[in-house]
Short mmCIF file of C-alpha atoms in Angstrom, two decimals:
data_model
loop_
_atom_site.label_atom_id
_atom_site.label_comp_id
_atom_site.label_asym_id
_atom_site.label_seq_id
_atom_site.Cartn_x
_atom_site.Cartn_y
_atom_site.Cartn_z
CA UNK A 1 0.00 0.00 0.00
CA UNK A 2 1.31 3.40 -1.22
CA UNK A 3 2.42 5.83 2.10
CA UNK A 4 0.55 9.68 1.56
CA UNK A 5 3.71 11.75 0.49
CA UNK A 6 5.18 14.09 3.37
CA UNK A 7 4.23 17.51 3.43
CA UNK A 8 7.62 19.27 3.63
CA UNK A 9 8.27 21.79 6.02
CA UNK A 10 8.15 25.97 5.37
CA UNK A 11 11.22 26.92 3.74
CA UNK A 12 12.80 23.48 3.08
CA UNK A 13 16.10 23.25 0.66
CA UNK A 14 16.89 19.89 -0.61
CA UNK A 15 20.78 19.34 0.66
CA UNK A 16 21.00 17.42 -3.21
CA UNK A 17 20.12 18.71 -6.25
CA UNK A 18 18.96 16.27 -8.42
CA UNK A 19 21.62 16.25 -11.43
CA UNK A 20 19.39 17.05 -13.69
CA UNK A 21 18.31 20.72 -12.55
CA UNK A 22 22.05 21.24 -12.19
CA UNK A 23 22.04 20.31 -15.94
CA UNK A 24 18.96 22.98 -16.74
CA UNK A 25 20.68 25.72 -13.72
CA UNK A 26 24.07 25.75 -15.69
CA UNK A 27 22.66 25.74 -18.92
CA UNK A 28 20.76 28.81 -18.14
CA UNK A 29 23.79 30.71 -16.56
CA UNK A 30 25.51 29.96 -19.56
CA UNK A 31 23.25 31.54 -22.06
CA UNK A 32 22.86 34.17 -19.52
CA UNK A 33 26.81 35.31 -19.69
CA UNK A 34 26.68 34.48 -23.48
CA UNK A 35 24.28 37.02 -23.71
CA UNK A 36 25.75 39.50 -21.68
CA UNK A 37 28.87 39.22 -23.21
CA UNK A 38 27.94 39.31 -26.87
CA UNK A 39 26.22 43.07 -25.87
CA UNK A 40 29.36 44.47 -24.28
CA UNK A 41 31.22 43.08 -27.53
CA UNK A 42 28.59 45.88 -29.44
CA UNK A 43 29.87 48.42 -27.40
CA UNK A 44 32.51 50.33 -26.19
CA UNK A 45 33.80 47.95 -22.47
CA UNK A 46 36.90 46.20 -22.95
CA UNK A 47 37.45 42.52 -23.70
CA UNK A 48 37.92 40.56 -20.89
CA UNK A 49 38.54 36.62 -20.91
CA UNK A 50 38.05 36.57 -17.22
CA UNK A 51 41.93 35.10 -16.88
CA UNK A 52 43.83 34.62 -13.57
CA UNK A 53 45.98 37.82 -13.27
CA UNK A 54 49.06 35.23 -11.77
CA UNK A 55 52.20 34.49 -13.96
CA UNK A 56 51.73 32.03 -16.76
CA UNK A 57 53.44 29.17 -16.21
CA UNK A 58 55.86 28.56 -18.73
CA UNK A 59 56.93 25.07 -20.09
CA UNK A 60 60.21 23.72 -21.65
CA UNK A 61 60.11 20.29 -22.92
CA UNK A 62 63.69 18.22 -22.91
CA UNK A 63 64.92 14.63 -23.34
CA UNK A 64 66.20 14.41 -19.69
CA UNK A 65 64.21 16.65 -16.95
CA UNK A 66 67.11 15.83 -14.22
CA UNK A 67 70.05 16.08 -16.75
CA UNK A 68 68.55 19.19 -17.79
CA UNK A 69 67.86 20.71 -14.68
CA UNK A 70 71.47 20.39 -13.80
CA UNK A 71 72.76 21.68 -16.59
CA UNK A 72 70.82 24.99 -16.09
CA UNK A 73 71.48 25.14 -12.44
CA UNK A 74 75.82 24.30 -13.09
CA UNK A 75 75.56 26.46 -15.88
CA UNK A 76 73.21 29.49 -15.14
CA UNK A 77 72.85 29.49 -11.77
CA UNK A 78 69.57 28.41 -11.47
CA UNK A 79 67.75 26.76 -7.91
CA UNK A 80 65.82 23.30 -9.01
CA UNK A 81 62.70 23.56 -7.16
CA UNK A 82 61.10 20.91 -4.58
CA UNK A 83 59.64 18.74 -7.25
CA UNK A 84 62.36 17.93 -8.68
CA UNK A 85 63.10 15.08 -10.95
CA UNK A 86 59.22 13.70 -10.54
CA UNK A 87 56.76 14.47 -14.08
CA UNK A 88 58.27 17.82 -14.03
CA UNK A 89 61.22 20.49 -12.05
CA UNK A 90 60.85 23.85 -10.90
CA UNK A 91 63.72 25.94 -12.22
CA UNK A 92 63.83 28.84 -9.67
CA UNK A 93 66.45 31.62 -9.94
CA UNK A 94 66.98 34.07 -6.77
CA UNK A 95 63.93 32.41 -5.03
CA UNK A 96 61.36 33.17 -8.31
CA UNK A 97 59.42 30.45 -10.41
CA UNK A 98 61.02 31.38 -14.03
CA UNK A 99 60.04 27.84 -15.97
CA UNK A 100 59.13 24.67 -16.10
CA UNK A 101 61.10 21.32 -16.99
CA UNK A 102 59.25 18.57 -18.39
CA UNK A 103 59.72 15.52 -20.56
CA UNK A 104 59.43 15.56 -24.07
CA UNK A 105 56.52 12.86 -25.85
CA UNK A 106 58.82 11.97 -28.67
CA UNK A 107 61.83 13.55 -30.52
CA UNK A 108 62.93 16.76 -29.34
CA UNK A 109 63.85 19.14 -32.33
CA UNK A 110 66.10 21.83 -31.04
CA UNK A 111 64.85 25.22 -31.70
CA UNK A 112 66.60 27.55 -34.19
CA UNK A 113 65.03 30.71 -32.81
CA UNK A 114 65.60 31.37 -28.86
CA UNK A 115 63.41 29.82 -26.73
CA UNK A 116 64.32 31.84 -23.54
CA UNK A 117 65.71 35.26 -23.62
CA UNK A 118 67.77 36.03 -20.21
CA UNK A 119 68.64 39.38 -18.69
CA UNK A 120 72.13 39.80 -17.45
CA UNK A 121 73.24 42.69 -15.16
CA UNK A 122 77.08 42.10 -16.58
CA UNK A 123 76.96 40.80 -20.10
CA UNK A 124 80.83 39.83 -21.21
CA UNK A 125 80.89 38.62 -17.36
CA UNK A 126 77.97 35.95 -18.34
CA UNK A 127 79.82 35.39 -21.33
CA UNK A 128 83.00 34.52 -19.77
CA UNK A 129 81.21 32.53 -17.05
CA UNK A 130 80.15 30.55 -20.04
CA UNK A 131 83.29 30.04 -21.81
CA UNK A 132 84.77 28.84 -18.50
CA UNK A 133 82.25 25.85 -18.31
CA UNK A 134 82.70 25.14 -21.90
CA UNK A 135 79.25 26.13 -22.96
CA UNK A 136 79.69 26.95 -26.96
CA UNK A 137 78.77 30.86 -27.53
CA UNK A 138 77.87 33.17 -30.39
CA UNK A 139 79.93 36.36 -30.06
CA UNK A 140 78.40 39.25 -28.64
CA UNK A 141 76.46 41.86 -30.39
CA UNK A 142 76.53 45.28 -29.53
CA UNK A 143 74.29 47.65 -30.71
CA UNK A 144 72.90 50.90 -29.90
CA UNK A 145 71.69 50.60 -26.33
CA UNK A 146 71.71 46.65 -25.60
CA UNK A 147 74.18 43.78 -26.86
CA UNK A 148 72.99 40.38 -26.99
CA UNK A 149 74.40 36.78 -27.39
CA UNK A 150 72.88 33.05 -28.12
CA UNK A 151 74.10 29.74 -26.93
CA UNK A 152 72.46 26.18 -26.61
CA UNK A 153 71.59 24.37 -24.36
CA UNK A 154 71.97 20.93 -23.53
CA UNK A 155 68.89 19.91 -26.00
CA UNK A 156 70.27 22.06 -28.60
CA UNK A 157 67.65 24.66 -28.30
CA UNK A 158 69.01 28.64 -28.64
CA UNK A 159 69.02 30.55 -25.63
CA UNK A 160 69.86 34.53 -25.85
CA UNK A 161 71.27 36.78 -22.86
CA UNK A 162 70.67 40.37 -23.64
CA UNK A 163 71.17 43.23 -21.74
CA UNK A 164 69.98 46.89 -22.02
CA UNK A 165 72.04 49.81 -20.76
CA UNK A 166 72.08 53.44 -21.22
CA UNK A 167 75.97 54.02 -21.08
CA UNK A 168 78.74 51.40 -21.85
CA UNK A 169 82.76 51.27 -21.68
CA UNK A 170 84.52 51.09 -25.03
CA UNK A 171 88.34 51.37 -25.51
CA UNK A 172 89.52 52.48 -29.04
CA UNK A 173 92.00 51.61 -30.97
CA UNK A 174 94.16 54.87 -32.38
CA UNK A 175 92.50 56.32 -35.68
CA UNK A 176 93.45 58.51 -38.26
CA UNK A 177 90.80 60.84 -39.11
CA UNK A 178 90.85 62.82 -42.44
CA UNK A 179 88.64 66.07 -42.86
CA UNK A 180 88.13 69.75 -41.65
CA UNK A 181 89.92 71.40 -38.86
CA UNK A 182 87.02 74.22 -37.56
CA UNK A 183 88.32 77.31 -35.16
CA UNK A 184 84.92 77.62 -32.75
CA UNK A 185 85.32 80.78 -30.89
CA UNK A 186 83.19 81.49 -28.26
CA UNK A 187 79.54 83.52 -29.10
CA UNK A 188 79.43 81.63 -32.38
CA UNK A 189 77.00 78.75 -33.52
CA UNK A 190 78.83 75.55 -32.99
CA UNK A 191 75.80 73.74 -34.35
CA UNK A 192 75.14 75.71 -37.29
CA UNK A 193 79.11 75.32 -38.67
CA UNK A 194 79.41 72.05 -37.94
CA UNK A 195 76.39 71.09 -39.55
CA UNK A 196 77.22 73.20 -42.55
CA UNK A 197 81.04 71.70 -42.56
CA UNK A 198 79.53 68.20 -42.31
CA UNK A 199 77.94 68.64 -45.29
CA UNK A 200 80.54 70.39 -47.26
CA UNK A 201 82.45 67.11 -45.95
CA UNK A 202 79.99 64.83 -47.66
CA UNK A 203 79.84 66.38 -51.07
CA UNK A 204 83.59 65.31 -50.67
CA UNK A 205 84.27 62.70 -49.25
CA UNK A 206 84.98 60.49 -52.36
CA UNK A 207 87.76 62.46 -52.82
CA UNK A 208 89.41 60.58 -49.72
CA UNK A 209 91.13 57.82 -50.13
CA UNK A 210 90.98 54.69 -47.86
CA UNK A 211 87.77 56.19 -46.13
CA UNK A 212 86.65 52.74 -43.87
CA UNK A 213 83.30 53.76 -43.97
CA UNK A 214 82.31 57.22 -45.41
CA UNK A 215 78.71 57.23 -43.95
CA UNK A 216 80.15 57.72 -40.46
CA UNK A 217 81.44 61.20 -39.58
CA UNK A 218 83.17 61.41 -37.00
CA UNK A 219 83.62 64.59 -34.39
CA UNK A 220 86.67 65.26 -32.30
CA UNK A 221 88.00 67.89 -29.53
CA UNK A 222 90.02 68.64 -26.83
CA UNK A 223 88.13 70.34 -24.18
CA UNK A 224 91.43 72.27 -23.69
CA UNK A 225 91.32 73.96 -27.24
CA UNK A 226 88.94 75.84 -29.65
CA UNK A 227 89.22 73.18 -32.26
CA UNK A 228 87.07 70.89 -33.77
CA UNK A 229 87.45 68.32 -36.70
CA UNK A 230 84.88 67.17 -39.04
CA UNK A 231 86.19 63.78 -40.83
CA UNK A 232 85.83 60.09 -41.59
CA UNK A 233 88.28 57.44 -40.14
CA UNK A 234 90.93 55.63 -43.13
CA UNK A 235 92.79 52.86 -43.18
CA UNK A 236 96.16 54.75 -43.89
CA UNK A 237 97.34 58.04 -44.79
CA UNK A 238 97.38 59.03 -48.31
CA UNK A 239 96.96 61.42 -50.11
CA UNK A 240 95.21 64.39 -48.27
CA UNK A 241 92.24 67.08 -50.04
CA UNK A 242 92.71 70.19 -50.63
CA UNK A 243 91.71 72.35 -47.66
CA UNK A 244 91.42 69.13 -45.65
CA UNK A 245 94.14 67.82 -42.51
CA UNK A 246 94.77 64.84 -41.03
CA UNK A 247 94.60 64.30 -36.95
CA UNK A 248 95.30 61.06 -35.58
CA UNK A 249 93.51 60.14 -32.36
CA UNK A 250 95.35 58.29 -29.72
CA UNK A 251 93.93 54.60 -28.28
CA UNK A 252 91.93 55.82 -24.91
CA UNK A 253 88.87 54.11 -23.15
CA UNK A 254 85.54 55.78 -23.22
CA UNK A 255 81.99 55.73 -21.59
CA UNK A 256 79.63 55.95 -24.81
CA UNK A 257 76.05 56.78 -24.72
CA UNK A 258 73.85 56.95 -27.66
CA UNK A 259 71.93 59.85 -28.94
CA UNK A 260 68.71 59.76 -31.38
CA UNK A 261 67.02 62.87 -31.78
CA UNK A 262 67.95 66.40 -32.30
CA UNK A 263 71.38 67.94 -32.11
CA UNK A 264 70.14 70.73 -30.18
CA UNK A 265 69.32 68.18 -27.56
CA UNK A 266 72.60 66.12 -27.73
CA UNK A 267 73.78 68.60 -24.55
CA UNK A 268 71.04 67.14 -22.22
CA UNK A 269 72.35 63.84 -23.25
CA UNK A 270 75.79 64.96 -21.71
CA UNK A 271 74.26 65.86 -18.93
CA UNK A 272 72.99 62.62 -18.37
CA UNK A 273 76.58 60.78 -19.15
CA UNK A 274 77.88 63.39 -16.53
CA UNK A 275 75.44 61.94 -14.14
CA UNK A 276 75.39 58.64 -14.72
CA UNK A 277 78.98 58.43 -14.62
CA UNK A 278 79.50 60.37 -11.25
CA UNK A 279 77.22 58.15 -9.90
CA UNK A 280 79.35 54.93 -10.63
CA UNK A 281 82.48 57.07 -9.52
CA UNK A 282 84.13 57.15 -12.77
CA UNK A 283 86.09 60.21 -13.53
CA UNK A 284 86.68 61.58 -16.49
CA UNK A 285 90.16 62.28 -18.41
CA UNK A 286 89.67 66.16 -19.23
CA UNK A 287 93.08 65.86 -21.29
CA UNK A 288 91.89 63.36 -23.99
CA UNK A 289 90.41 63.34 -26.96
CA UNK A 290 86.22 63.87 -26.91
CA UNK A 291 84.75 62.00 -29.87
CA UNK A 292 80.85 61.90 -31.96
CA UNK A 293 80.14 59.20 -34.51
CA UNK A 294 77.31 60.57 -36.59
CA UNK A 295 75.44 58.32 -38.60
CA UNK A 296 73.19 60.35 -40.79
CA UNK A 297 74.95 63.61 -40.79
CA UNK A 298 75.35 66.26 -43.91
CA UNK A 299 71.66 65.70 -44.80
CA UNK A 300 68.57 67.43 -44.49
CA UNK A 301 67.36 64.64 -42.16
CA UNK A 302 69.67 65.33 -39.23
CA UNK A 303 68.29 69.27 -39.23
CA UNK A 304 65.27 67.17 -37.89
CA UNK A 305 67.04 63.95 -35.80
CA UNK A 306 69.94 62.76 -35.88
CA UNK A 307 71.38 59.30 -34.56
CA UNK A 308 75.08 59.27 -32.73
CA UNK A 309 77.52 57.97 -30.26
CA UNK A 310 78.79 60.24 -27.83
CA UNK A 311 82.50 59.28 -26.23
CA UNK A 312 83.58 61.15 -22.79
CA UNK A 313 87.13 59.55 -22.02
CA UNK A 314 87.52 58.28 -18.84
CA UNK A 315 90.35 57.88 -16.45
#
């Protein structure tokens, strides 16, 4: 015999849902956001795919996760983390999660492109650490405010190690420098008559002989004098222009900083080498040679911007 069904009390909540109006409660939630979403897409609120704000964590399959992981921690300095040598490692550096180590399904193909790119507070340091454990490196390449270098690791895949600066050292090797000798008094323009010399220069220059590259002008004083030459480095000294000398600067180490923008500005960029370098407690050699490598000078273009390397010797 069939038992009446029990009233259930005032205000009664199941403590299961049946599945199926969990089925029917998502669904409708669903179309609910769907809809909501595809009317901010119409207007003007900004995409979001609702994505934990934490680091991603970043995976690097390899042959051998423990060979690996000791290669990068002998090698680089990195801390293997507590799971190490299980599915995956950790590869911690200064106490920080950087990446993941994890075993490869199938053939590993090294990488031709670089697969991590590593900061380093002392480049040709790094480089020389890596030399020392017989790690096989590309040579170094400088540019105007970074240098960079690749290397492989134990998979074969590239890894680079870049780092940015705003001043570097650079010692030079003596130079002979062919081109105008300019008296700059004080009062006058000195921006005005160099520019103008620089492109007298450059209307000229195929008249010198030997010129290494005759797209880079290059500046020189002594902050003792009122001279200042206008010229592009050769290879020997020849025969000389007409109206044109010959100076030859002496080897001396520099602090360089590059300037891109206008000349008028290249002062504040001093400024900034004056700072940067009394910071670091570097002095400067007052008696040497100053020198400016101008890439685009003696055109219309550098009345606008120009792009160059300033050189402040240093003791």
């Amino acid at each position: 015999m069939s038992q009446p069904a029990k009233k259930q009390a005032e205000g009664y909540k199941p403590s299961i849902v049946p599945m199926a109006l969990k089925v029917i409660a998502g669904g409708l939630r669903y179309k609910e956001r769907l809809s909501a979403i595809s009317k901010n897409l119409g207007g003007n609120e900004k995409m979001s795919a609702h994505l934990d704000q934490q680091r991603p964590t970043l995976i690097h399959y390899v042959r051998d996760v423990k060979l690996s992981a000791e290669w990068y921690r002998d090698n680089l300095g990195f801390e293997i983390g507590p799971h190490e040598y299980g599915a995956f490692a950790e590869m911690h550096l200064a106490g920080n999660y950087i990446f993941h180590l994890v075993p490869a399904r199938g053939q590993v193909t090294p990488h031709p492109s670089s697969i991590f790119a590593f900061a380093s507070l002392d480049i040709e340091m790094t480089y020389a650490t890596l030399q020392a454990r017989g790690v096989s490196v590309e040579p170094i390449e400088w540019y105007p405010d970074y240098s960079i270098f690749t290397f492989r690791d134990l998979d074969g895949n590239a890894v680079s190690i870049n780092q940015n600066f705003e001043i570097r050292m650079k010692e030079l090797e003596p130079m002979h420098v062919v081109g105008y000798r300019l008296t700059l008094p004080e009062g006058v323009d000195r921006i005005a008559i160099i520019q103008e010399t620089a492109r007298r220069l450059r209307n000229r220059v195929t008249e010198i002989n030997g010129a290494l590259d005759p797209f880079f002008m290059i500046g020189a004083y002594l902050p003792s004098q009122r001279d200042y030459w206008v010229g592009v480095q050769v290879n020997q000294i020849d025969r000389i222009p007409d109206g044109m000398e010959v100076v030859t600067l002496p080897s001396q180490r520099y602090a360089v900083k590059w300037h891109y923008g206008l000349r008028s500005d290249v002062q504040q960029t001093y400024e900034r080498m004056n700072e940067l370098l009394e910071q670091a407690g570097i002095p400067l050699n007052h008696q040497a040679w100053q020198v400016e490598m101008t890439r685009n000078w003696g055109s219309k273009a550098e009345e606008d911007e120009l792009e160059m390397d300033l050189y402040l010797a240093i003791e």
